[in-house]
Amino acid sequence: MFIYADRERRSTLAVTQNLYDALIALRYGDRVRTLWIDAICINQRDEKERRAHIPLMHSIYHQANRVLVWLGQESDDSNRAISKINDVGQQINVKCPPFSNQTLRWSIIKKAAKGSDVRVDDSNMLLPMTDEELATIVRLLSRPWFNRLWVRQEIHQANHILAQCGQSTVPWDYLRKVISVVCYLKHPDYYSSTWKALKKSLMWCTEKRGLSFCQLRIEFEGALCRDPKDRIYGTLGLLTDQTWARRISPNYSKTTTQVYQDVTRFYFQECRDLSILEQCQRGVEFDGHVFAPSWVPDWAMKPPVEKFLVHTRASSHIAPLTIRVVGGTGLRVAGVKVSDIHATRKLGIISSSPIDHVIKAIRKATRDVNLPDGTFNEPLVEVYARTLSCNDLAENYEPPAPAEARPSLEKIKQTLRQIHQDADPISHVDWGCIDHIKSWAIGRSLVLVWAGGRVLVGLVPLTARRGDAICVLLGSDIPMMLRPFTEGYDERLQTFVTRYTVVGGCYIEDISHGQAILGPLPPNIRAVRYWGHQPGFKNMDTGEVSGVDPRFGDLGINPPTLGDFQQWLRRDRWARLEVDAGKLKANIDVYVLE
């Protein structure tokens, strides 16, 4: 590309073909147009300049008069897709669900005889478009732009956005509304891995919301960026707490390992929370990739699981007793060991597994529900139903999640019975239930654990093996799988210490809500999810739901303190209380993670 200083002087600037196409399409034919384009206005080869501009990106996009989204050249009927999005965007009103236990609602807006708008609210109604028109829109939404990491915070901060493809344009609000509805449509390929990947790459477009640091990898693990350090730097503008963005200084001269380790240490220091350990799905080599130390998430690696566990409170709301980096690579934490793994049952379910493969895997793993007389071991059916779905069930939300959002316990149990009963279950089972189980089973195995004289069933990382320890760490919402690898006398701690590597988080219903530390829940209390993902406790006698653990009263914490803590939880779901370890129902040990 030629750059002219005047009629006599010119220089060249190398740009990508996509950017060149954009410059040709965006320029006016009759007057000067001023554009700020990061790939041109920031010297991408100057590390110091890039480092200085990253903290400014929030302000640049937020204060811009308008942000232009270049989707590429016209192709694959994109003009027709843009035209239809403009048309449909004017005809529908969309209310995005703020939390996961609500479903998206949309209204068709029709003109009445006198010109006023009439809204027909029915999320099952058909969109005003043909299958062919929907196909052109899906092709447009499958373009690489939607899967780029950096554009997410740019769109999040912008106030006025116009998308352009070739010479066709569409307001972002129209595009957002159509994306919202398309993501929820029961498309013929709804349960396919390709359709799920498309939905995942688009969901960020549907609403503006800040994220916690723990959510970054969950939300954006599939997004594309050239430098793995941008997994951190390219998402700072999306954080709810912008003090993080101001205090984490981008430094491209560091190695990726250094960047990830530094930001994880900063997280532990600031948040006093260990739940991010669930995202450290390692312990042994996985797919030929090793990343150390094991307590640092590898944001550059695609997680082996489809869903992370976010709806449990394994250590209740209790703050860590200790959380300190020792010796450069060790992390000192405290918790209680529940048991060692005694046996695992591989499920072998991956994202591309067809439904018949998933059914066979479930049947094989749960074969012991069958009794010799042809009936079922009903208590075990329920245990497997809760475990395979990670108890992510409609009735465990408050208010209960609608049927189209989450299956009920009874539906999952019925599906398990059909899998074992029917010679050809694929034609009878609820595909939604199978898909729900599959989403939690990807990257995990069933495990059997003997603890307290009982057999516990759980879902654990694929890399878990016999002898791994199941522990509940204070400050972690998720029970953790730890692998012992060395034992010796620690001069700093003045005691013998076993060192562990992190294998990953696991789901075991009987220890997922503080039972290992505080004892069982009272008979009239049930763990639920309310305010969206927030774990809480429902009094079945009164119907009251509270975020505060009812067992805290046994720890001698006075009611005013608990009342203040309830208000704190409303503001910050990661809030935790400092508790005297001597009052807990378990002996707390110190672990060093390497």
Coordinates of C-alpha atoms in Angstrom, one line a residue:
M1 CA 0.0 0.0 0.0
F2 CA 1.4 3.5 -0.9
I3 CA 1.3 6.3 1.6
Y4 CA 1.5 9.8 0.1
A5 CA 3.0 12.7 2.2
D6 CA 2.4 15.0 -0.7
R7 CA 2.5 14.8 -4.5
E8 CA 6.3 14.2 -4.6
R9 CA 6.9 11.9 -1.7
R10 CA 5.5 8.5 -1.0
S11 CA 6.4 5.4 1.1
T12 CA 5.0 2.0 1.4
L13 CA 3.3 0.1 4.3
A14 CA 2.8 -3.6 4.2
V15 CA -0.8 -4.6 5.2
T16 CA -2.8 -7.8 5.0
Q17 CA -5.1 -8.5 2.1
N18 CA -8.1 -8.2 4.3
L19 CA -7.1 -4.8 5.6
Y20 CA -6.3 -3.6 2.0
D21 CA -9.8 -4.7 0.9
A22 CA -11.3 -2.8 3.9
L23 CA -9.5 0.4 3.0
I24 CA -10.7 0.3 -0.6
A25 CA -14.3 -0.4 0.5
L26 CA -14.4 2.1 3.4
R27 CA -12.9 5.2 1.7
Y28 CA -15.3 7.9 0.3
G29 CA -15.1 8.6 -3.4
D30 CA -15.7 12.4 -3.0
R31 CA -14.1 13.5 0.3
V32 CA -11.5 12.6 2.9
R33 CA -12.5 10.0 5.5
T34 CA -10.5 9.8 8.8
L35 CA -10.2 6.3 10.3
W36 CA -8.2 5.0 13.3
I37 CA -7.1 1.4 12.5
D38 CA -5.0 -0.3 15.2
A39 CA -3.0 -2.4 12.7
I40 CA -1.8 0.9 11.1
C41 CA -1.8 3.4 13.9
I42 CA 0.1 1.1 16.3
N43 CA 3.5 -0.1 15.2
Q44 CA 2.9 -3.8 15.6
R45 CA 6.7 -4.4 15.5
D46 CA 7.5 -2.0 18.3
E47 CA 6.9 -3.9 21.6
K48 CA 7.1 -0.7 23.6
E49 CA 4.5 1.0 21.5
R50 CA 2.1 -1.9 21.6
R51 CA 2.6 -2.1 25.4
A52 CA 1.8 1.5 25.8
H53 CA -1.4 1.4 23.7
I54 CA -3.1 -1.7 25.2
P55 CA -4.3 0.2 28.4
L56 CA -5.7 2.9 26.1
M57 CA -7.8 0.6 24.0
H58 CA -10.7 0.8 26.4
S59 CA -10.9 4.6 26.0
I60 CA -10.2 4.6 22.3
Y61 CA -13.2 2.4 21.4
H62 CA -15.5 3.8 24.2
Q63 CA -15.0 7.4 23.0
A64 CA -15.1 6.8 19.3
N65 CA -18.0 8.5 17.4
R66 CA -18.5 5.2 15.6
V67 CA -16.8 1.8 15.3
L68 CA -16.8 0.1 11.9
V69 CA -16.7 -3.7 11.8
W70 CA -15.2 -5.0 8.5
L71 CA -16.6 -8.5 7.8
G72 CA -14.8 -8.9 4.5
Q73 CA -15.6 -8.8 0.8
E74 CA -19.0 -9.7 -0.6
S75 CA -19.4 -13.4 -1.2
D76 CA -21.6 -16.4 -0.5
D77 CA -24.8 -14.3 -0.9
S78 CA -23.6 -11.9 1.9
N79 CA -25.5 -9.0 0.3
R80 CA -28.7 -11.0 0.7
A81 CA -27.8 -12.0 4.3
I82 CA -27.1 -8.3 5.2
S83 CA -30.4 -7.2 3.6
K84 CA -32.3 -9.9 5.5
I85 CA -30.6 -9.0 8.8
N86 CA -31.6 -5.3 8.3
D87 CA -35.2 -6.5 7.5
V88 CA -35.5 -8.9 10.4
G89 CA -33.7 -6.6 12.9
Q90 CA -36.4 -4.0 12.5
Q91 CA -39.2 -6.6 13.0
I92 CA -38.0 -8.4 16.2
N93 CA -37.4 -7.3 19.7
V94 CA -35.0 -9.5 21.7
K95 CA -34.6 -9.8 25.5
C96 CA -31.3 -11.7 26.2
P97 CA -31.4 -13.9 29.3
P98 CA -29.2 -12.3 32.0
F99 CA -28.7 -15.7 33.7
S100 CA -28.4 -19.3 32.6
N101 CA -31.7 -20.4 34.1
Q102 CA -33.7 -18.1 31.9
T103 CA -34.4 -18.5 28.2
L104 CA -34.1 -16.0 25.4
R105 CA -37.4 -14.3 24.5
W106 CA -38.2 -12.5 21.2
S107 CA -41.1 -10.7 19.8
I108 CA -42.3 -10.3 16.3
I109 CA -43.2 -6.6 15.8
K110 CA -46.0 -6.1 13.4
K111 CA -47.6 -2.9 12.1
A112 CA -51.2 -2.5 13.1
A113 CA -53.8 -0.9 10.9
K114 CA -53.2 2.5 12.4
G115 CA -49.4 2.2 12.3
S116 CA -48.7 1.4 15.9
D117 CA -46.5 -1.6 16.7
V118 CA -48.0 -4.9 17.8
R119 CA -45.7 -7.4 19.6
V120 CA -46.4 -11.1 19.6
D121 CA -44.3 -12.6 22.3
D122 CA -43.7 -16.3 21.6
S123 CA -40.1 -17.8 21.5
N124 CA -41.4 -20.8 19.6
M125 CA -42.6 -18.7 16.6
L126 CA -40.8 -18.9 13.3
L127 CA -38.5 -16.1 12.3
P128 CA -39.7 -14.1 9.2
M129 CA -37.2 -15.8 6.9
T130 CA -36.9 -18.8 4.7
D131 CA -34.4 -21.7 5.3
E132 CA -32.4 -20.5 2.4
E133 CA -32.2 -17.0 3.9
L134 CA -31.2 -18.5 7.2
A135 CA -28.4 -20.4 5.5
T136 CA -27.0 -17.2 4.0
I137 CA -27.0 -15.6 7.4
V138 CA -25.3 -18.6 9.0
R139 CA -22.6 -18.5 6.4
L140 CA -22.0 -14.8 7.1
L141 CA -21.8 -15.5 10.9
S142 CA -19.3 -18.2 10.2
R143 CA -16.7 -15.7 8.9
P144 CA -13.4 -15.6 10.8
W145 CA -14.0 -12.1 12.2
F146 CA -16.5 -13.4 14.8
N147 CA -13.9 -15.8 16.3
R148 CA -11.1 -13.2 16.7
L149 CA -10.1 -12.5 20.3
W150 CA -9.3 -8.8 20.2
V151 CA -12.6 -7.7 18.6
R152 CA -14.5 -8.8 21.7
Q153 CA -13.3 -6.0 24.0
E154 CA -13.5 -3.5 21.1
I155 CA -17.2 -4.3 20.6
H156 CA -17.8 -4.4 24.3
Q157 CA -16.5 -0.9 24.8
A158 CA -18.0 0.7 21.6
N159 CA -21.2 2.7 21.8
H160 CA -22.1 3.2 18.1
I161 CA -21.2 0.2 15.8
L162 CA -21.8 -0.3 12.1
A163 CA -21.0 -3.6 10.5
Q164 CA -20.0 -3.7 6.8
C165 CA -19.5 -6.6 4.3
G166 CA -18.5 -5.4 0.8
Q167 CA -20.6 -2.3 0.3
S168 CA -23.6 -3.5 2.4
T169 CA -24.0 -2.3 6.0
V170 CA -26.1 -3.2 9.0
P171 CA -26.4 -1.6 12.5
W172 CA -24.8 -3.7 15.1
D173 CA -28.0 -3.8 17.2
Y174 CA -29.8 -5.5 14.3
L175 CA -27.0 -8.0 13.9
R176 CA -27.0 -8.6 17.7
K177 CA -30.7 -9.4 17.7
V178 CA -30.5 -11.8 14.8
I179 CA -27.5 -13.5 16.3
S180 CA -29.3 -13.9 19.6
V181 CA -32.2 -15.7 18.0
V182 CA -30.2 -17.8 15.6
C183 CA -28.1 -19.2 18.5
Y184 CA -31.3 -20.4 20.1
L185 CA -33.0 -21.8 17.1
K186 CA -33.6 -25.6 17.0
H187 CA -31.7 -25.9 13.8
P188 CA -31.6 -29.4 12.2
D189 CA -27.9 -29.6 13.2
Y190 CA -28.6 -28.2 16.6
Y191 CA -26.8 -31.1 18.5
S192 CA -23.8 -31.3 16.1
S193 CA -20.4 -30.2 17.2
T194 CA -20.2 -27.8 14.3
W195 CA -23.3 -26.0 15.2
K196 CA -22.2 -25.8 18.9
A197 CA -18.9 -24.4 17.9
L198 CA -20.7 -21.7 15.8
K199 CA -22.9 -20.8 18.8
K200 CA -20.0 -20.6 21.1
S201 CA -18.1 -18.2 18.7
L202 CA -21.2 -16.0 18.6
M203 CA -22.7 -15.9 22.1
W204 CA -20.3 -13.0 23.1
C205 CA -22.1 -10.8 20.6
T206 CA -25.5 -11.1 22.2
E207 CA -25.0 -8.9 25.3
K208 CA -22.7 -6.5 27.0
R209 CA -21.5 -7.8 30.4
G210 CA -18.3 -7.7 32.4
L211 CA -16.4 -10.9 33.3
S212 CA -14.5 -12.1 36.3
F213 CA -10.9 -13.3 35.7
C214 CA -12.0 -16.9 36.2
Q215 CA -14.5 -16.6 33.3
L216 CA -11.9 -15.5 30.7
R217 CA -10.8 -18.9 29.7
I218 CA -14.3 -20.3 29.9
E219 CA -15.7 -17.7 27.6
F220 CA -12.9 -17.2 25.1
E221 CA -10.9 -20.5 24.9
G222 CA -11.7 -20.9 21.3
A223 CA -11.1 -17.4 20.2
L224 CA -8.2 -16.7 17.8
C225 CA -5.1 -14.6 18.4
R226 CA -1.5 -14.7 17.1
D227 CA 0.3 -14.2 20.3
P228 CA -0.7 -16.5 23.3
K229 CA 0.1 -13.7 25.7
D230 CA -2.9 -11.9 24.2
R231 CA -5.1 -14.5 25.9
I232 CA -4.5 -12.2 28.9
Y233 CA -3.7 -8.8 27.4
G234 CA -6.5 -8.9 24.8
T235 CA -9.2 -9.5 27.4
L236 CA -8.3 -7.0 30.1
G237 CA -10.9 -4.5 28.8
L238 CA -13.7 -7.1 29.4
L239 CA -13.1 -7.4 33.2
T240 CA -15.8 -6.1 35.5
D241 CA -13.1 -4.9 37.8
Q242 CA -11.0 -2.5 35.7
T243 CA -8.4 -2.1 38.4
W244 CA -7.0 -5.4 37.0
A245 CA -6.6 -3.8 33.6
R246 CA -4.7 -0.9 35.2
R247 CA -2.5 -3.0 37.4
I248 CA -1.5 -5.7 34.9
S249 CA 1.1 -4.1 32.6
P250 CA 1.5 -5.8 29.2
N251 CA 5.0 -7.0 28.6
Y252 CA 5.7 -8.9 25.4
S253 CA 9.3 -9.4 26.3
K254 CA 8.3 -12.0 28.9
T255 CA 7.8 -15.6 27.9
T256 CA 4.2 -16.9 27.8
T257 CA 4.8 -19.1 30.8
Q258 CA 6.0 -16.0 32.8
V259 CA 3.0 -14.0 31.8
Y260 CA 0.6 -16.7 32.8
Q261 CA 2.4 -17.4 36.0
D262 CA 2.6 -13.7 37.0
V263 CA -1.1 -13.1 36.4
T264 CA -2.1 -16.2 38.3
R265 CA 0.0 -15.1 41.3
F266 CA -1.6 -11.7 41.1
Y267 CA -5.1 -13.3 41.0
F268 CA -4.3 -15.4 44.2
Q269 CA -2.9 -12.3 45.9
E270 CA -5.8 -10.0 45.1
C271 CA -8.8 -12.4 45.2
R272 CA -7.8 -14.9 47.8
D273 CA -9.5 -17.6 45.7
L274 CA -8.4 -21.0 44.4
S275 CA -11.3 -21.8 42.1
I276 CA -9.1 -21.1 39.0
L277 CA -7.2 -24.3 39.8
E278 CA -10.2 -26.2 38.2
Q279 CA -8.9 -24.8 34.9
C280 CA -5.5 -26.5 35.3
Q281 CA -6.6 -29.7 33.6
R282 CA -3.2 -31.5 33.6
G283 CA -1.1 -33.8 35.8
V284 CA 0.5 -35.8 33.0
E285 CA 1.2 -35.0 29.4
F286 CA -2.0 -34.3 27.5
D287 CA -2.0 -34.3 23.7
G288 CA 1.8 -33.9 23.7
H289 CA 1.7 -30.6 25.6
V290 CA 3.2 -29.9 29.0
F291 CA 2.9 -26.7 30.9
A292 CA 4.5 -26.0 34.3
P293 CA 3.9 -25.2 37.2
S294 CA 0.7 -27.3 37.3
W295 CA -1.2 -24.6 39.4
V296 CA -1.0 -22.1 36.5
P297 CA -3.8 -22.4 33.8
D298 CA -2.4 -22.7 30.3
W299 CA -4.7 -20.2 28.4
A300 CA -3.0 -21.1 25.1
M301 CA -4.2 -24.8 25.3
K302 CA -7.7 -25.8 24.4
P303 CA -9.3 -27.2 27.5
P304 CA -10.0 -31.0 27.3
V305 CA -13.5 -30.4 28.7
E306 CA -16.4 -28.7 27.1
K307 CA -17.7 -27.2 30.4
F308 CA -15.9 -26.1 33.5
L309 CA -17.6 -26.7 36.9
V310 CA -19.0 -23.4 38.2
H311 CA -22.0 -24.3 40.3
T312 CA -20.5 -25.9 43.4
R313 CA -19.2 -24.6 46.8
A314 CA -16.8 -27.4 47.9
S315 CA -15.3 -25.3 50.6
S316 CA -18.5 -23.3 51.1
H317 CA -17.6 -19.5 51.5
I318 CA -14.5 -20.1 53.6
A319 CA -11.4 -18.1 52.7
P320 CA -8.0 -19.9 52.2
L321 CA -6.0 -20.3 55.4
T322 CA -2.8 -20.0 53.4
I323 CA -2.1 -19.2 49.8
R324 CA 1.5 -18.4 49.1
V325 CA 4.0 -19.1 46.4
V326 CA 7.1 -20.8 47.8
G327 CA 10.4 -21.5 46.1
G328 CA 9.3 -19.8 42.9
T329 CA 7.2 -22.7 41.6
G330 CA 5.4 -24.1 44.6
L331 CA 2.0 -23.0 45.8
R332 CA 1.2 -23.6 49.5
V333 CA -2.5 -24.2 50.2
A334 CA -4.6 -25.8 52.9
G335 CA -7.4 -28.3 52.8
V336 CA -8.7 -31.8 53.6
K337 CA -8.1 -35.0 51.8
V338 CA -11.4 -36.9 51.1
S339 CA -10.0 -40.1 49.6
D340 CA -7.8 -41.6 46.9
I341 CA -9.2 -42.8 43.6
H342 CA -9.8 -46.6 43.6
A343 CA -11.2 -47.2 40.1
T344 CA -12.0 -45.2 36.9
R345 CA -14.3 -46.0 34.0
K346 CA -13.4 -44.3 30.8
L347 CA -16.3 -42.8 28.9
G348 CA -14.4 -42.0 25.7
I349 CA -16.8 -39.2 24.7
I350 CA -15.4 -36.3 22.6
S351 CA -17.1 -33.3 21.0
S352 CA -17.5 -35.1 17.7
S353 CA -19.0 -38.3 19.2
P354 CA -22.3 -39.2 17.5
I355 CA -25.3 -39.9 19.7
D356 CA -25.1 -43.7 19.3
H357 CA -21.5 -43.7 20.5
V358 CA -22.5 -41.5 23.6
I359 CA -25.4 -43.9 24.4
K360 CA -23.1 -47.0 24.2
A361 CA -20.5 -45.3 26.4
I362 CA -23.2 -44.4 29.0
R363 CA -24.6 -47.9 28.9
K364 CA -21.2 -49.5 29.5
A365 CA -20.2 -47.1 32.3
T366 CA -23.5 -47.5 34.2
R367 CA -24.0 -51.2 33.6
D368 CA -24.3 -52.0 37.4
V369 CA -27.7 -50.3 37.6
N370 CA -29.3 -53.5 36.2
L371 CA -30.5 -56.0 38.8
P372 CA -30.7 -59.8 38.1
D373 CA -34.6 -59.7 38.1
G374 CA -34.7 -57.3 35.2
T375 CA -35.4 -54.2 37.4
F376 CA -33.2 -51.3 38.2
N377 CA -31.2 -50.3 41.2
E378 CA -33.1 -47.0 41.5
P379 CA -30.9 -45.3 44.1
L380 CA -27.9 -46.0 41.8
V381 CA -29.9 -44.7 38.8
E382 CA -30.3 -41.4 40.6
V383 CA -26.6 -41.3 41.6
Y384 CA -25.6 -41.8 38.0
A385 CA -28.2 -39.3 36.8
R386 CA -26.9 -36.6 39.1
T387 CA -23.2 -37.4 38.4
L388 CA -23.4 -37.6 34.6
S389 CA -25.2 -34.3 34.5
C390 CA -23.0 -32.8 37.3
N391 CA -26.4 -32.1 39.0
D392 CA -27.0 -29.3 36.5
L393 CA -30.7 -29.9 36.6
A394 CA -33.8 -27.8 36.2
E395 CA -35.0 -28.2 39.8
N396 CA -31.7 -27.1 41.2
Y397 CA -32.2 -23.5 40.0
E398 CA -34.3 -21.0 41.8
P399 CA -36.6 -20.3 40.3
P400 CA -36.6 -23.6 38.5
A401 CA -35.1 -23.5 35.0
P402 CA -37.5 -24.0 32.1
A403 CA -37.5 -27.4 30.4
E404 CA -35.9 -26.1 27.2
A405 CA -32.9 -24.7 29.3
R406 CA -32.2 -27.7 31.6
P407 CA -33.5 -31.2 31.9
S408 CA -35.1 -32.4 35.1
L409 CA -33.7 -35.2 37.3
E410 CA -36.6 -37.4 36.4
K411 CA -35.9 -36.9 32.6
I412 CA -32.3 -37.9 33.0
K413 CA -33.3 -41.0 35.1
Q414 CA -35.8 -42.0 32.5
T415 CA -33.1 -41.6 29.8
L416 CA -30.8 -43.9 31.7
R417 CA -33.5 -46.5 32.1
Q418 CA -34.3 -46.4 28.3
I419 CA -30.6 -46.8 27.5
H420 CA -30.5 -50.1 29.4
Q421 CA -34.1 -51.2 28.5
D422 CA -34.5 -50.6 24.8
A423 CA -32.8 -52.6 22.1
D424 CA -32.7 -49.5 20.0
P425 CA -32.7 -46.6 22.4
I426 CA -31.5 -44.0 19.9
S427 CA -35.1 -43.8 18.5
H428 CA -36.7 -43.3 21.9
V429 CA -34.4 -41.4 24.1
D430 CA -34.6 -37.7 24.7
W431 CA -31.7 -36.3 22.6
G432 CA -31.7 -33.2 24.7
C433 CA -30.9 -35.3 27.8
I434 CA -28.2 -37.2 25.9
D435 CA -26.7 -33.9 24.7
H436 CA -26.7 -32.5 28.2
I437 CA -24.9 -35.6 29.6
K438 CA -22.4 -35.4 26.7
S439 CA -21.5 -31.8 27.4
W440 CA -20.4 -32.7 30.9
A441 CA -18.8 -36.0 30.0
I442 CA -16.4 -34.6 27.3
G443 CA -12.9 -34.9 28.7
R444 CA -13.9 -36.7 31.8
S445 CA -14.2 -40.2 33.2
L446 CA -16.4 -41.8 35.8
V447 CA -14.7 -42.6 39.1
L448 CA -15.4 -44.8 42.2
V449 CA -14.2 -43.6 45.5
W450 CA -14.5 -45.3 49.0
A451 CA -14.8 -42.6 51.7
G452 CA -16.3 -42.8 55.1
G453 CA -17.6 -46.4 54.6
R454 CA -19.5 -45.4 51.4
V455 CA -18.9 -45.6 47.7
L456 CA -18.9 -42.2 46.0
V457 CA -19.3 -41.7 42.3
G458 CA -17.9 -38.8 40.4
L459 CA -16.7 -37.2 37.2
V460 CA -12.9 -36.6 37.0
P461 CA -10.4 -35.5 34.4
L462 CA -9.4 -38.0 31.7
T463 CA -5.8 -37.9 33.1
A464 CA -6.9 -39.0 36.6
R465 CA -5.7 -42.5 37.7
R466 CA -5.7 -44.8 40.6
G467 CA -3.9 -43.3 43.6
D468 CA -4.7 -39.7 42.8
A469 CA -6.0 -37.8 45.8
I470 CA -9.4 -36.1 45.9
C471 CA -9.0 -33.0 48.1
V472 CA -11.2 -30.0 49.1
L473 CA -8.9 -26.9 49.4
L474 CA -10.1 -24.0 51.4
G475 CA -10.9 -21.2 49.0
S476 CA -11.8 -23.5 46.1
D477 CA -15.3 -24.0 44.9
I478 CA -14.4 -27.3 43.2
P479 CA -13.0 -30.5 44.7
M480 CA -9.5 -31.0 43.2
M481 CA -7.6 -34.0 42.0
L482 CA -4.0 -33.9 43.1
R483 CA -1.2 -36.3 42.3
P484 CA 1.5 -36.9 44.9
F485 CA 5.0 -37.0 43.5
T486 CA 7.5 -36.3 46.3
E487 CA 7.7 -36.1 50.0
G488 CA 10.3 -34.5 52.3
Y489 CA 11.1 -32.2 55.1
D490 CA 10.3 -28.5 54.4
E491 CA 12.6 -26.2 56.1
R492 CA 10.3 -23.2 55.7
L493 CA 7.3 -25.1 57.2
Q494 CA 9.4 -27.0 59.7
T495 CA 7.5 -30.2 58.9
F496 CA 7.3 -33.1 56.4
V497 CA 5.3 -32.1 53.3
T498 CA 4.0 -34.1 50.3
R499 CA 4.2 -32.1 47.1
Y500 CA 1.5 -32.6 44.4
T501 CA 0.8 -31.7 40.8
V502 CA -2.7 -30.5 39.9
V503 CA -4.7 -33.0 37.8
G504 CA -7.8 -30.8 37.6
G505 CA -11.2 -30.3 39.2
C506 CA -13.8 -33.0 39.7
Y507 CA -17.5 -33.4 40.5
I508 CA -18.7 -35.6 43.4
E509 CA -22.1 -34.6 44.7
D510 CA -21.5 -35.7 48.3
I511 CA -18.6 -33.2 48.8
S512 CA -19.6 -30.4 46.4
H513 CA -21.3 -28.2 48.9
G514 CA -19.0 -28.0 51.9
Q515 CA -19.7 -31.4 53.4
A516 CA -16.0 -32.4 53.7
I517 CA -15.3 -29.3 55.8
L518 CA -18.6 -28.4 57.5
G519 CA -20.4 -31.7 57.6
P520 CA -23.7 -32.6 55.9
L521 CA -26.4 -30.1 55.1
P522 CA -29.4 -29.9 57.4
P523 CA -32.2 -32.2 56.2
N524 CA -34.5 -29.3 55.2
I525 CA -31.8 -27.5 53.2
R526 CA -31.0 -28.1 49.6
A527 CA -28.2 -26.6 47.5
V528 CA -29.5 -24.5 44.6
R529 CA -28.3 -22.0 42.1
Y530 CA -29.9 -18.5 42.2
W531 CA -29.0 -15.1 40.7
G532 CA -27.8 -17.1 37.7
H533 CA -24.6 -19.0 38.5
Q534 CA -24.6 -18.1 42.2
P535 CA -24.7 -21.2 44.5
G536 CA -27.1 -20.8 47.3
F537 CA -29.2 -22.7 49.9
K538 CA -32.9 -23.2 49.9
N539 CA -34.9 -23.8 53.1
M540 CA -37.5 -26.4 51.9
D541 CA -39.8 -25.6 54.9
T542 CA -40.0 -21.8 54.3
G543 CA -39.0 -21.6 50.6
E544 CA -36.4 -18.9 51.5
V545 CA -33.1 -18.9 49.5
S546 CA -29.9 -17.5 50.9
G547 CA -26.4 -17.2 49.7
V548 CA -25.0 -17.7 53.2
D549 CA -24.3 -21.3 54.3
P550 CA -26.7 -22.3 57.1
R551 CA -23.9 -24.3 58.8
F552 CA -22.0 -21.1 59.5
G553 CA -24.1 -20.6 62.7
D554 CA -22.4 -23.7 64.1
L555 CA -19.0 -21.9 63.7
G556 CA -19.9 -19.2 66.2
I557 CA -20.3 -16.5 63.6
N558 CA -22.7 -13.8 64.9
P559 CA -25.9 -13.0 62.9
P560 CA -24.9 -9.3 62.1
T561 CA -21.7 -10.6 60.5
L562 CA -23.7 -13.1 58.4
G563 CA -26.1 -10.4 57.4
D564 CA -23.3 -8.2 56.2
F565 CA -21.8 -11.2 54.4
Q566 CA -25.1 -11.8 52.6
Q567 CA -25.0 -8.2 51.2
W568 CA -21.3 -8.7 50.2
L569 CA -22.3 -11.8 48.3
R570 CA -24.9 -9.8 46.3
R571 CA -22.0 -7.5 45.1
D572 CA -19.3 -10.2 44.7
R573 CA -20.1 -13.8 44.2
W574 CA -16.5 -14.7 45.1
A575 CA -16.8 -13.2 48.6
R576 CA -15.3 -15.4 51.4
L577 CA -15.3 -15.4 55.2
E578 CA -12.2 -15.9 57.4
V579 CA -13.0 -18.8 59.7
D580 CA -11.1 -20.3 62.6
A581 CA -9.8 -23.7 61.3
G582 CA -10.2 -25.2 64.8
K583 CA -14.0 -24.9 64.5
L584 CA -14.2 -26.9 61.2
K585 CA -15.5 -30.5 61.1
A586 CA -12.2 -31.7 59.5
N587 CA -8.5 -31.8 60.2
I588 CA -6.9 -29.3 57.8
D589 CA -3.6 -30.2 56.2
V590 CA -1.0 -28.1 54.2
Y591 CA -0.3 -29.0 50.6
V592 CA 2.4 -27.7 48.3
L593 CA 1.4 -27.7 44.6
E594 CA 4.2 -27.8 42.0

